[in-house]
mmCIF file of C-alpha atoms and ligand atoms in Angstrom:
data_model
loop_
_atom_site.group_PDB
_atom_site.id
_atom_site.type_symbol
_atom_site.label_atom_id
_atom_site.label_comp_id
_atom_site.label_asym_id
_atom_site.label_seq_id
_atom_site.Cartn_x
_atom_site.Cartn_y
_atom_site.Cartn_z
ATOM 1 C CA UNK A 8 -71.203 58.261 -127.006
ATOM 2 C CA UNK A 9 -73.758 57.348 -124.403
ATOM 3 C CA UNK A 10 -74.597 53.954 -125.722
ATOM 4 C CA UNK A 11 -70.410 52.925 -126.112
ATOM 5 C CA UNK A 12 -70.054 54.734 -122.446
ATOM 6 C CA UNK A 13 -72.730 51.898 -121.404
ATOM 7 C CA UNK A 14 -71.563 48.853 -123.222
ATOM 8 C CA UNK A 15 -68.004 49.773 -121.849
ATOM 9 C CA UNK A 16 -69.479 49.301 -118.471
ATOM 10 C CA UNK A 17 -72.082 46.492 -119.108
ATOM 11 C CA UNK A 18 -68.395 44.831 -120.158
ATOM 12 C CA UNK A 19 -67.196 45.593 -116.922
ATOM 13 C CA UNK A 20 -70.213 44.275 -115.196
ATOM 14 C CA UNK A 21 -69.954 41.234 -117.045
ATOM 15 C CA UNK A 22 -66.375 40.581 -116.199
ATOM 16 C CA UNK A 23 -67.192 41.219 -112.207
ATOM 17 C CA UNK A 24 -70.252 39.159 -112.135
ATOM 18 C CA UNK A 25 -70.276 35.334 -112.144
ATOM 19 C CA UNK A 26 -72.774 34.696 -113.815
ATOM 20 C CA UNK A 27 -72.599 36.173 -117.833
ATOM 21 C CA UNK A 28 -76.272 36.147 -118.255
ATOM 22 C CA UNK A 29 -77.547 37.749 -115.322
ATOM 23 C CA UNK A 30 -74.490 40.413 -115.628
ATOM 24 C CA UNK A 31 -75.770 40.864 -119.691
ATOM 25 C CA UNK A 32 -79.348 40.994 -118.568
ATOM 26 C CA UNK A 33 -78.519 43.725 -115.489
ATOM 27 C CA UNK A 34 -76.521 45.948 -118.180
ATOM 28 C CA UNK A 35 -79.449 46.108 -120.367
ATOM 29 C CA UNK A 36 -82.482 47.131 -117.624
ATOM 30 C CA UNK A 37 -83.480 50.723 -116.855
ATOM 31 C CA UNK A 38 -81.683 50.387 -113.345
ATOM 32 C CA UNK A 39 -78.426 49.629 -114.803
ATOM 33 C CA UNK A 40 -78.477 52.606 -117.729
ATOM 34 C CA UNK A 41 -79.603 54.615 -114.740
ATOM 35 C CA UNK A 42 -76.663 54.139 -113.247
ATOM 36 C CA UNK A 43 -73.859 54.859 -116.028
ATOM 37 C CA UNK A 44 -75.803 57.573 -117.202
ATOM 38 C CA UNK A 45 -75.621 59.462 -113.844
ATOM 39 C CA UNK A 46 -72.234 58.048 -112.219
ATOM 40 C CA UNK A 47 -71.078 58.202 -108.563
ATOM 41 C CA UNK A 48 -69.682 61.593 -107.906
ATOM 42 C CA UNK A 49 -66.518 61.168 -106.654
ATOM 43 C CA UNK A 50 -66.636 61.187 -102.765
ATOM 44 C CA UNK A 51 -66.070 64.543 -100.680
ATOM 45 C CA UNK A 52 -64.471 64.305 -97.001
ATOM 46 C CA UNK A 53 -64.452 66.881 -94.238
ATOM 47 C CA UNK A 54 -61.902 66.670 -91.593
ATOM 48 C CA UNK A 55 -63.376 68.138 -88.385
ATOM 49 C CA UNK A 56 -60.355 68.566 -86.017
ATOM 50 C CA UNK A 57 -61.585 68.917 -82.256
ATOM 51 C CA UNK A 58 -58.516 71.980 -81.414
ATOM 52 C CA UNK A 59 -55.467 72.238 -83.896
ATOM 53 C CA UNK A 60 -53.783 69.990 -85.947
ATOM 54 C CA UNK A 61 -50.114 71.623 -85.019
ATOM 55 C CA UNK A 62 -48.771 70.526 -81.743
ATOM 56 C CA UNK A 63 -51.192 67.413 -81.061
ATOM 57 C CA UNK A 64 -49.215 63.865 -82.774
ATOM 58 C CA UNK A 65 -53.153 62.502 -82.657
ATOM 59 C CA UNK A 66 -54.428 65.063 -84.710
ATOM 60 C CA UNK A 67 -51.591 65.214 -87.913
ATOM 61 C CA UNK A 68 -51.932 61.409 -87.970
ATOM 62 C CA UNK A 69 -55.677 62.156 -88.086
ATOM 63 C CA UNK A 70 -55.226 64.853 -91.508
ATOM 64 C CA UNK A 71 -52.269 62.432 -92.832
ATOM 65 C CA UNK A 72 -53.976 59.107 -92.690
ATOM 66 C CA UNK A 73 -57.195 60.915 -94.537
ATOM 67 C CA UNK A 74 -54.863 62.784 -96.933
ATOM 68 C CA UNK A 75 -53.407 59.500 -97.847
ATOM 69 C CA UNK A 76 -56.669 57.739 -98.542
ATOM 70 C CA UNK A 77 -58.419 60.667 -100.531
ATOM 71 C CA UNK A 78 -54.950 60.827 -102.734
ATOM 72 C CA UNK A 79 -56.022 57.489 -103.408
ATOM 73 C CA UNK A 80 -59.500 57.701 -104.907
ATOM 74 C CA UNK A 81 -59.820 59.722 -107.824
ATOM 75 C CA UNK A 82 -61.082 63.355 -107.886
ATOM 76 C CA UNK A 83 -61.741 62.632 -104.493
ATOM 77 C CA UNK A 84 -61.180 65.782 -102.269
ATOM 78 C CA UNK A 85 -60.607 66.721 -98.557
ATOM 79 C CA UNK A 86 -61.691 69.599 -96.457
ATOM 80 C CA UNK A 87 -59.430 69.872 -93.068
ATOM 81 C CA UNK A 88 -61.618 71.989 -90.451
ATOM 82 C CA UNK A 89 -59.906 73.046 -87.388
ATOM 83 C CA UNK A 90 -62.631 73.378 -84.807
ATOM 84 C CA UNK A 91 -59.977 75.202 -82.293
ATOM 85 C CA UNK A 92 -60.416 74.862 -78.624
ATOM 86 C CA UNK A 93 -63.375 76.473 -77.573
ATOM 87 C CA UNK A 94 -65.578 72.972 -76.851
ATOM 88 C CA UNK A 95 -68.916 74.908 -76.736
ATOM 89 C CA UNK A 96 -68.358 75.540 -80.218
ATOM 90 C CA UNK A 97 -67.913 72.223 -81.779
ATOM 91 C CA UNK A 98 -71.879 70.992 -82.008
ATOM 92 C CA UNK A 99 -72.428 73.616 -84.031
ATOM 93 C CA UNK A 100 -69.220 73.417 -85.991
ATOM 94 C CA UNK A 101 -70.100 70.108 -86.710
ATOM 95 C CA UNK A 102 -73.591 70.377 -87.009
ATOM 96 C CA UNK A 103 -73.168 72.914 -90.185
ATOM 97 C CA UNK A 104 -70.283 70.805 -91.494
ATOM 98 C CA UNK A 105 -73.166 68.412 -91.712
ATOM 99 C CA UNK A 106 -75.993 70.903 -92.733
ATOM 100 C CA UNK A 107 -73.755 71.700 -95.813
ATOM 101 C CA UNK A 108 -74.995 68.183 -97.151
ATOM 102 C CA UNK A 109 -71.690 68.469 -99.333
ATOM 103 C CA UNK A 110 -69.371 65.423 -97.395
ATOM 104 C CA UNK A 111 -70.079 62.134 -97.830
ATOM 105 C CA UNK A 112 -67.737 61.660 -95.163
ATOM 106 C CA UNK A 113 -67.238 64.131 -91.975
ATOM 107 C CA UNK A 114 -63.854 61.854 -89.954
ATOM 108 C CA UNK A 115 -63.060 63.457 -86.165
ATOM 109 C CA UNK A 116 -61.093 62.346 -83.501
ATOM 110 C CA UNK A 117 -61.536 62.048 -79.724
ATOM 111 C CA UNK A 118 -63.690 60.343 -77.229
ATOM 112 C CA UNK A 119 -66.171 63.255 -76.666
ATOM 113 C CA UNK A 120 -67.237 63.766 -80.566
ATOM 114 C CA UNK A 121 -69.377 60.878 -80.927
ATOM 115 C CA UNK A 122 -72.083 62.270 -79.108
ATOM 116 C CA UNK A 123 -71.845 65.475 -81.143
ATOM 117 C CA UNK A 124 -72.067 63.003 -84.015
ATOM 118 C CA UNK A 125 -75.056 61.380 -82.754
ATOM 119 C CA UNK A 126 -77.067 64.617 -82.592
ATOM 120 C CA UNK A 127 -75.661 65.788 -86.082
ATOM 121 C CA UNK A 128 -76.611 62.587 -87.322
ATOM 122 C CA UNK A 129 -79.883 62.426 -85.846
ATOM 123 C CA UNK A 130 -80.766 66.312 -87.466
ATOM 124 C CA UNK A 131 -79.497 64.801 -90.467
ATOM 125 C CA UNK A 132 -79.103 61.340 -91.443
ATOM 126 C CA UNK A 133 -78.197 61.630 -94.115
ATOM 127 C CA UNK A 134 -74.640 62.399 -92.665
ATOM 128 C CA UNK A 135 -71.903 59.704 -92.139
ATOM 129 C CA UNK A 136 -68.929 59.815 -89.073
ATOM 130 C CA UNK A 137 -65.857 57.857 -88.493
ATOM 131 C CA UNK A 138 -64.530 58.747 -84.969
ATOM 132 C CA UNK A 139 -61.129 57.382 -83.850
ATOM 133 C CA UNK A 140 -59.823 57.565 -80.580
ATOM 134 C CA UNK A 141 -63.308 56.581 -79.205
ATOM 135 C CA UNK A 142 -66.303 54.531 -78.556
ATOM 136 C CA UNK A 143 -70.435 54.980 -78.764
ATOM 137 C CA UNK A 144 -72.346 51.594 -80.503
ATOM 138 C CA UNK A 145 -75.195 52.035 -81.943
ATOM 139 C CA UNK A 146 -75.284 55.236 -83.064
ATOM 140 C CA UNK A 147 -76.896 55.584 -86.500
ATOM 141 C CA UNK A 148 -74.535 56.680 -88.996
ATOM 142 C CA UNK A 149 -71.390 56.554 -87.029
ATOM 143 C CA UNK A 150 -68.925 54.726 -86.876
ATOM 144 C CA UNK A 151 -66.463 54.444 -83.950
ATOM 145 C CA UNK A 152 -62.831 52.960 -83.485
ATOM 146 C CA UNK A 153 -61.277 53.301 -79.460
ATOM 147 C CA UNK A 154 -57.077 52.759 -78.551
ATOM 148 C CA UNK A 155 -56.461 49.953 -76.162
ATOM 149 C CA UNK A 156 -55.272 52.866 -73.826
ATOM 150 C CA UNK A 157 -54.330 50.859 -71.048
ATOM 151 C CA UNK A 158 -52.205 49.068 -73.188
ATOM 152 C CA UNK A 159 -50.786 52.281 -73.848
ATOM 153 C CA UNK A 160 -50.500 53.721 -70.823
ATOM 154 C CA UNK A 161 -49.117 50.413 -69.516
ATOM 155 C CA UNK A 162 -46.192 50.333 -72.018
ATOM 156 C CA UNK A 163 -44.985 54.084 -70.721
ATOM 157 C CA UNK A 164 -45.622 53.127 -67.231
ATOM 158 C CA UNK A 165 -43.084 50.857 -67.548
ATOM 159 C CA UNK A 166 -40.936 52.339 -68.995
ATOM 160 C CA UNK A 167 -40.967 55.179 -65.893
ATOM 161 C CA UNK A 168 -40.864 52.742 -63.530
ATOM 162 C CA UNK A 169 -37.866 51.244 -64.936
ATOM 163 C CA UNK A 170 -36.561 54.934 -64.682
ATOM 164 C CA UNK A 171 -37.580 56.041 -61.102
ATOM 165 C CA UNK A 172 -35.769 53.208 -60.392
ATOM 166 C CA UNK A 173 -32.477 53.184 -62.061
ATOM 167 C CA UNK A 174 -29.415 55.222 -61.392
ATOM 168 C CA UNK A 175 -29.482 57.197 -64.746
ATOM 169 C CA UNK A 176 -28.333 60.966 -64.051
ATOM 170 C CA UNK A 177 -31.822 62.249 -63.890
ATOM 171 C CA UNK A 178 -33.426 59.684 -61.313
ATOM 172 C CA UNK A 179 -33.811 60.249 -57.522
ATOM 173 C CA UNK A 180 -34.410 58.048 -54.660
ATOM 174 C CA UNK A 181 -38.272 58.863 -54.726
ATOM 175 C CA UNK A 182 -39.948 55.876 -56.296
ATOM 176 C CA UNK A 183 -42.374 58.916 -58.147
ATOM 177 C CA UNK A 184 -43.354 59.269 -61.565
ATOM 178 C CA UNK A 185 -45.879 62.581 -63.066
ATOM 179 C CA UNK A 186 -48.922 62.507 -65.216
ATOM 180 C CA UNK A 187 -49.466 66.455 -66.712
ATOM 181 C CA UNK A 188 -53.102 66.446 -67.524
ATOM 182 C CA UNK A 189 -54.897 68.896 -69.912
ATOM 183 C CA UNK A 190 -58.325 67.811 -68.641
ATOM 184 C CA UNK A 191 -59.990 65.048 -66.800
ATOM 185 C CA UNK A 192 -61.903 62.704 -69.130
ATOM 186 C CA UNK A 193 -63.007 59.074 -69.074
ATOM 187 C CA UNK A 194 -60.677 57.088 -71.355
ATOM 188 C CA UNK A 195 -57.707 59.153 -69.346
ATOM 189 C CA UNK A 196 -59.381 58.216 -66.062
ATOM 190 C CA UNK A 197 -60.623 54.369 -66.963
ATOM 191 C CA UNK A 198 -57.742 53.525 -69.464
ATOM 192 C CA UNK A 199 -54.357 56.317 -69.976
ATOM 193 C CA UNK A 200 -54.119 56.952 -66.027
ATOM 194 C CA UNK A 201 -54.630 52.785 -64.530
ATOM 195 C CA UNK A 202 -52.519 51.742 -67.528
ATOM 196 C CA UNK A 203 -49.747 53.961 -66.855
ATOM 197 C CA UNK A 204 -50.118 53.007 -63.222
ATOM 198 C CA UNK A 205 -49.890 49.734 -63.314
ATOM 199 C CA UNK A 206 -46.901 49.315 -65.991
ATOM 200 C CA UNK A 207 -45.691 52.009 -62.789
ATOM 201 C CA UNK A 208 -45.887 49.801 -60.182
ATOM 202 C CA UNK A 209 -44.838 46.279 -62.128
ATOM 203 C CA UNK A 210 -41.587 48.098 -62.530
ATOM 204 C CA UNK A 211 -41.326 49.729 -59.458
ATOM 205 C CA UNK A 212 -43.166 47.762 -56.903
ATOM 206 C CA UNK A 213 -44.243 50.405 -54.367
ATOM 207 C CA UNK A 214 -43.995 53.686 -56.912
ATOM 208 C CA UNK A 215 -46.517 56.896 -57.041
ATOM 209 C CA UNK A 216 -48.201 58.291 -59.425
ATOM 210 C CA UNK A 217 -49.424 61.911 -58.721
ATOM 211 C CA UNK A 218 -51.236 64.024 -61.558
ATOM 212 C CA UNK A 219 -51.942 67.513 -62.237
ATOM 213 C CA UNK A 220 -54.327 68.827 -64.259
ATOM 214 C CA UNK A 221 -53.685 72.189 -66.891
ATOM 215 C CA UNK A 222 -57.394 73.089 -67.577
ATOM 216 C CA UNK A 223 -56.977 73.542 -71.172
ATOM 217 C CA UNK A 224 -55.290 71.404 -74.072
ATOM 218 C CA UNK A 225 -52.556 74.676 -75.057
ATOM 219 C CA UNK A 226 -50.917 76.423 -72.060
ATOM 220 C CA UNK A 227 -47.722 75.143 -72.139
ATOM 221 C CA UNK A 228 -46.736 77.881 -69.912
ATOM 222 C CA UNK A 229 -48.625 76.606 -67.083
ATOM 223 C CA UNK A 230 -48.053 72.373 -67.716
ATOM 224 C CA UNK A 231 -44.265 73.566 -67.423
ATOM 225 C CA UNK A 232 -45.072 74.843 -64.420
ATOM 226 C CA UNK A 233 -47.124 71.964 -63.051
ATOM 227 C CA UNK A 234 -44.203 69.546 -64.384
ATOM 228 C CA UNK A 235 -41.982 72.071 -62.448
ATOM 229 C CA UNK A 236 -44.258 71.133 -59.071
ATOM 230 C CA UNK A 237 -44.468 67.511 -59.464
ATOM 231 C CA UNK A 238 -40.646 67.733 -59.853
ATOM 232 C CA UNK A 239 -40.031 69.444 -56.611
ATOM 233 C CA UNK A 240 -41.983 66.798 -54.654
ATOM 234 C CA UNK A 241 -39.676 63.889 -56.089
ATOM 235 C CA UNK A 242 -40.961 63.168 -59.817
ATOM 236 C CA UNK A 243 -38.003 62.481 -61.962
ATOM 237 C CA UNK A 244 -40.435 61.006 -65.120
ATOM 238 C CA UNK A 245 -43.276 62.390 -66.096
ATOM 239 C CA UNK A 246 -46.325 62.141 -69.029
ATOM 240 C CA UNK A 247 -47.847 64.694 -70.425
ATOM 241 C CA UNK A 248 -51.645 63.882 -72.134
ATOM 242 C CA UNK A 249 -52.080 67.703 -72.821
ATOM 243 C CA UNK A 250 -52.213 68.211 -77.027
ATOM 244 C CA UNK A 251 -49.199 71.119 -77.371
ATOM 245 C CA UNK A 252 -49.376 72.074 -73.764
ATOM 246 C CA UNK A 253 -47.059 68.826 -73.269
ATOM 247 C CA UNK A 254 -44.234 70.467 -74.991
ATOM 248 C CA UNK A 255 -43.850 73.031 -71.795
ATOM 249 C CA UNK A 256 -43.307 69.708 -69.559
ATOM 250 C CA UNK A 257 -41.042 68.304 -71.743
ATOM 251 C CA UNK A 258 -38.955 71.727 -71.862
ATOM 252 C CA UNK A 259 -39.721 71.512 -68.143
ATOM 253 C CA UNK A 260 -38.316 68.241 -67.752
ATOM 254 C CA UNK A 261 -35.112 69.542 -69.805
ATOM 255 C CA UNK A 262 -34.170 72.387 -67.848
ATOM 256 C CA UNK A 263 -34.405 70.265 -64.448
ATOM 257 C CA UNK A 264 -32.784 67.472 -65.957
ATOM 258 C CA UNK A 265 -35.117 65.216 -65.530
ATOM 259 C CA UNK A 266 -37.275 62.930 -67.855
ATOM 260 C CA UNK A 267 -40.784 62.647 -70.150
ATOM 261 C CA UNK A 268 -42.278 60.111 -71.647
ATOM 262 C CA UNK A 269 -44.640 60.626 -74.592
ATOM 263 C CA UNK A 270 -47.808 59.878 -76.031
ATOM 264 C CA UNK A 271 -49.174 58.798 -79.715
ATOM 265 C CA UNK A 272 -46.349 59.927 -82.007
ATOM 266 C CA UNK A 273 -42.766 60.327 -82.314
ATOM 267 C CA UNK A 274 -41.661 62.512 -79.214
ATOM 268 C CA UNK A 275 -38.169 61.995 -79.255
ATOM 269 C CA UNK A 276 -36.791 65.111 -81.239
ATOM 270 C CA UNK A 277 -39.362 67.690 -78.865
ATOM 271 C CA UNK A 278 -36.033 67.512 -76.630
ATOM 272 C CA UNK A 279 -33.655 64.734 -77.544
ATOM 273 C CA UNK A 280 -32.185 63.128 -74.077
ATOM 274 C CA UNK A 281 -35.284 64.274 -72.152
ATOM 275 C CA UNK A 282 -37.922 62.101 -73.998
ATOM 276 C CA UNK A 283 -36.608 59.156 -72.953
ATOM 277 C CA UNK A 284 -39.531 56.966 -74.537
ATOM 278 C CA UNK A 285 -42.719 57.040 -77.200
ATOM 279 C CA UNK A 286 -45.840 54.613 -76.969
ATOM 280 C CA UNK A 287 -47.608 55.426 -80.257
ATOM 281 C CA UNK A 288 -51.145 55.098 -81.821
ATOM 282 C CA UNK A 289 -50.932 54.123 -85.768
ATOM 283 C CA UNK A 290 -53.947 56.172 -86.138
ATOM 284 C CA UNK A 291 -53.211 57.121 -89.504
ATOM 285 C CA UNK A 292 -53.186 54.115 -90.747
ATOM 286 C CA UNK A 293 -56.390 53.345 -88.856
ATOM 287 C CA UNK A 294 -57.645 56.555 -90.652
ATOM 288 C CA UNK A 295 -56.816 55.780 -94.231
ATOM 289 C CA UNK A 296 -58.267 52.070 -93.832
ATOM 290 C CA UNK A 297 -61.430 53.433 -92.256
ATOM 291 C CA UNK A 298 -61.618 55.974 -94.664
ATOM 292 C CA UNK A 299 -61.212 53.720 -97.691
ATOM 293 C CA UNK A 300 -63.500 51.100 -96.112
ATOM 294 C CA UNK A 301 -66.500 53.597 -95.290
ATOM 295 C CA UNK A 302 -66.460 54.769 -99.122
ATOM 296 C CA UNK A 303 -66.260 51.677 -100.839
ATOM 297 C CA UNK A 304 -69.045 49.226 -100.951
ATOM 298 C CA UNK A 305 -70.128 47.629 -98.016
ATOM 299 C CA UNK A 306 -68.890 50.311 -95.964
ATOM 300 C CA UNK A 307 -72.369 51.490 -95.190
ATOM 301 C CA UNK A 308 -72.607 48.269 -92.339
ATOM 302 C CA UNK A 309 -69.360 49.910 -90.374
ATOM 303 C CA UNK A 310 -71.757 52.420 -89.430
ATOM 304 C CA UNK A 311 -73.778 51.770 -85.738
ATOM 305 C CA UNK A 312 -70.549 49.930 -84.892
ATOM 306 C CA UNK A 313 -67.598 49.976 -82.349
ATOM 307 C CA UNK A 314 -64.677 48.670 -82.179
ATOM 308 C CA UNK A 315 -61.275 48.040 -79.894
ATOM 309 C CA UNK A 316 -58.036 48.002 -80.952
ATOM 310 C CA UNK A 317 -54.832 47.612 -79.357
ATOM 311 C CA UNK A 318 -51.000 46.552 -79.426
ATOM 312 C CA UNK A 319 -51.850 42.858 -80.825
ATOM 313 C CA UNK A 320 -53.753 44.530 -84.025
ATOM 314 C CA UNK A 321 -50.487 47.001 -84.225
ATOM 315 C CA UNK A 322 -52.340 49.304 -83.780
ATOM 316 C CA UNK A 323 -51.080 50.751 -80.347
ATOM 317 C CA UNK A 324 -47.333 50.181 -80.062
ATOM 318 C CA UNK A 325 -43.998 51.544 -78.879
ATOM 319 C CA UNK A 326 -41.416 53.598 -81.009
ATOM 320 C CA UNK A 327 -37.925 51.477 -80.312
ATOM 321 C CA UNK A 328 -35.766 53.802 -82.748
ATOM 322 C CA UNK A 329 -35.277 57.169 -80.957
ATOM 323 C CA UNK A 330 -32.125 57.755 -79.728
ATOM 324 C CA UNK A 331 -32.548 58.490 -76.676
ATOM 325 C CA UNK A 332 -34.382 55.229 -76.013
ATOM 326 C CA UNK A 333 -31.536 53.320 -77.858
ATOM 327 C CA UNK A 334 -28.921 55.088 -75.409
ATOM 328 C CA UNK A 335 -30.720 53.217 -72.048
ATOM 329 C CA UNK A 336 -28.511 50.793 -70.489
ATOM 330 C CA UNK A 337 -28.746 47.727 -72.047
ATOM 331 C CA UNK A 338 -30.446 45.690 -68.938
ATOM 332 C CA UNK A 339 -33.640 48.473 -69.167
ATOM 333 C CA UNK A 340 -34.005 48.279 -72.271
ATOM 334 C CA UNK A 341 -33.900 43.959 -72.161
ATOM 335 C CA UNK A 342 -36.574 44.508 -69.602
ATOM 336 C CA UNK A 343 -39.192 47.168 -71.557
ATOM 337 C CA UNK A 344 -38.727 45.166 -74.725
ATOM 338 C CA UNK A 345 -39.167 41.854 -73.369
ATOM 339 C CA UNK A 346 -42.555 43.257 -71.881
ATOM 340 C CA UNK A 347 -43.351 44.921 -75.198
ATOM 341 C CA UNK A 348 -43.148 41.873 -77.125
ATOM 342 C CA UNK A 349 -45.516 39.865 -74.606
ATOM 343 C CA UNK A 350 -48.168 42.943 -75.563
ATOM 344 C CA UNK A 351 -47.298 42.660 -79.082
ATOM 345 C CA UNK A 352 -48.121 39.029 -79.516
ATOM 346 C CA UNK A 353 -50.992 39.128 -77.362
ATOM 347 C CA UNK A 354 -49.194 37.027 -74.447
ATOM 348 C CA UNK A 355 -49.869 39.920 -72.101
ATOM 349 C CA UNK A 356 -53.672 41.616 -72.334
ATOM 350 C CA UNK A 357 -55.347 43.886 -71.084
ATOM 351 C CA UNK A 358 -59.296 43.618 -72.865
ATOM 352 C CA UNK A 359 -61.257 46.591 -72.840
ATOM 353 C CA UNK A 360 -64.528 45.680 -74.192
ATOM 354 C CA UNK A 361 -65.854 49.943 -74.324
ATOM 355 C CA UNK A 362 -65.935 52.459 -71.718
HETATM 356 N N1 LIG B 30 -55.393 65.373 -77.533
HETATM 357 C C1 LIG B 30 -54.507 66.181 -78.157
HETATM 358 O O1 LIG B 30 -53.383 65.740 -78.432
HETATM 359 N N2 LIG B 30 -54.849 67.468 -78.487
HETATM 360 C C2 LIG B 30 -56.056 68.009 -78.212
HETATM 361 O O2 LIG B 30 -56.300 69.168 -78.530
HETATM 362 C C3 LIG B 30 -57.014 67.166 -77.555
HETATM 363 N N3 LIG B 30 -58.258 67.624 -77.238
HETATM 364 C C4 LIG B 30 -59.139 66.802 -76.565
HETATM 365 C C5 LIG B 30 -60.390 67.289 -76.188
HETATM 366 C C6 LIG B 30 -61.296 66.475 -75.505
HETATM 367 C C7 LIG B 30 -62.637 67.020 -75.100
HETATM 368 C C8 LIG B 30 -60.931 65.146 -75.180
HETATM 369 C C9 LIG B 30 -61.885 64.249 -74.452
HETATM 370 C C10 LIG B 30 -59.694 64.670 -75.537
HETATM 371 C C11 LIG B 30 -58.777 65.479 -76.221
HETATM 372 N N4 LIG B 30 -57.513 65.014 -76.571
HETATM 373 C C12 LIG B 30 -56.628 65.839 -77.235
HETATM 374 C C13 LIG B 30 -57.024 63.719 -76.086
HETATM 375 C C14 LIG B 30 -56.978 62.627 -77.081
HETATM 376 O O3 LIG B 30 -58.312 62.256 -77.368
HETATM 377 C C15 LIG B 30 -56.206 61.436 -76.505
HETATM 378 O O4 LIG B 30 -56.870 60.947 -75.349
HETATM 379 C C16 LIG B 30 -54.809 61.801 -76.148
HETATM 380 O O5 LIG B 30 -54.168 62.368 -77.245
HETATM 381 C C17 LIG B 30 -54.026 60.575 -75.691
HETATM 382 O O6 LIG B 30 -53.970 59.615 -76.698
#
């Protein structure tokens, strides 16, 4: 049984390797009988989830795009760990999820995990990290993938500008558009807040942007009530970048009947009229490919690297088919998508070379 189980793979060998002989000679040394007599466990990945998954776009495209890419490898298997949103927890958290020594794989998502990475990974290396949504080279063992988010900011900038500006039902005279903050951190303040600004001010020469910070990344109570605020000092747009608190300044933005724009995933249904456009992040396809890259062969030299990516890779974009978008006079819409197709091809760009 043994022996057929290692001609059967000395056969594959041989049909993989170039050369017959060396592949025939391989098959038959210690290292190679080694290797079908004890074969590769099939991989285990933890998904360690920096809040919740419900509520935050970021974080379901984070569980789907690894759910997609363990359904692919055989008796593979995924662990989703929801961390919650108490941040003084998540070293530790993470820190047992690699203590266990059971993942070959622990995947997380935001810009401040890497660190927390970097001291799992230096207690034990042993462990491996993909991070998306953020940036640290040369950290042993991890692996790190940040958004063009002035790119994305840019695109929903825009867009609001073109809306401060037009005579839709919602708009005012105030050239003023709202960012709803859950917390101040440095890809909001170096990439999500300039972006949107400028995109802001190439539409609406002149426009303000004024921001208001929630304290925490759930209270949608109290973003409604900010969005309420930046309303009655002239906003008639605003963005949230507050995980599920951003549904209170959509509804917010609904019952003044004003507008929102959204951030990383499809938006448009949270209140259909009021979400007037969605820049996305394909993170889970960015997930699944990182995820299938880091366990196949080869995917050990990912890790102590960072990369960019942004609207040219497809990898930050804008999502044309909502109906509200669709229902924009015809002239804003010309404008935004003429602009969006520039980004798209790489005509328009805005580098970011890390944080
Ligand atoms: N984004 C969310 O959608 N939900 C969250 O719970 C969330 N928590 C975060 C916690 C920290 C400490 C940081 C730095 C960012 C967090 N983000 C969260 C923001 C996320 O990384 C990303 O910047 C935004 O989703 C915009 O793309």
């Amino acid at each position: 049984m043994i022996g057929s189980l290692i001609s059967s793979r000395a056969a594959r060998l041989r049909l993989a390797a170039p050369a017959l002989a060396l592949a025939a000679a391989a098959a038959l040394s210690g290292c190679a009988r080694k290797a079908a007599e004890a074969p590769a466990e099939p991989p285990k990945v933890a998904v360690f989830v920096p809040g919740l998954v419900s509520g935050s776009p970021i974080y379901e495209q984070l569980v789907a795009g690894a759910e997609k890419a363990v359904a692919e490898i055989p008796g593979a298997s995924l662990k989703v760990v929801e961390a919650g949103f108490n941040q003084a927890e998540w070293q530790d958290k993470l820190s047992a999820l690699a203590a266990s020594g059971e993942f070959d794989l622990i995947v997380s998502s935001n810009p401040s995990i890497p660190e927390l990475c970097k001291k799992a990974a230096a207690d034990f290396p042993k462990a491996r990290f993909f991070v998306a949504d953020a940036w640290l080279p040369g950290a042993a063992g991890v692996h790190t993938v940040l958004y063009n988010q002035y790119e994305q900011g840019y695109l929903v900038g825009y867009l609001a500008g073109l809306v401060t500006t037009s005579s839709l039902p919602g708009a005012n005279p105030a050239l003023k558009a709202g960012l709803v903050v859950a917390q101040r951190y440095p890809t909001l303040d170096l990439l999500i807040e300039p972006g949107f600004a400028k995109g802001l001010s190439e539409a609406a020469p002149g426009a303000v942007l004024e921001s208001r910070t929630v304290g925490n990344w759930f209270d949608a109570n109290k973003a409604a009530e900010l969005a309420s605020s930046l309303m009655d000092s002239g906003a008639d747009v605003i963005l949230p970048i507050a995980g599920g608190a951003g549904q209170g300044v959509v509804s917010a933005a609904k019952a003044r009947g004003r507008y929102a724009v959204w951030f990383d995933g499809d938006g448009y249904g949270v209140a259909p009229g009021t979400v007037l456009g969605c820049a996305v992040l394909r993170q889970d396809r960015l997930v699944y490919e990182k995820v299938k890259a880091l366990l196949s062969k080869g995917g050990e030299s990912l890790y102590g690297k960072a990369e960019v990516v942004g609207a040219k890779e497809g990898y930050v974009d804008f999502d044309e088919s909502g109906e509200a978008y669709k229902a924009l006079p015809a002239a804003m819409r010309d404008s935004f998508s003429a602009v969006l197709a520039r980004l798209r091809s790489g005509a328009t760009a805005f580098p970011v070379s890390g944080l």
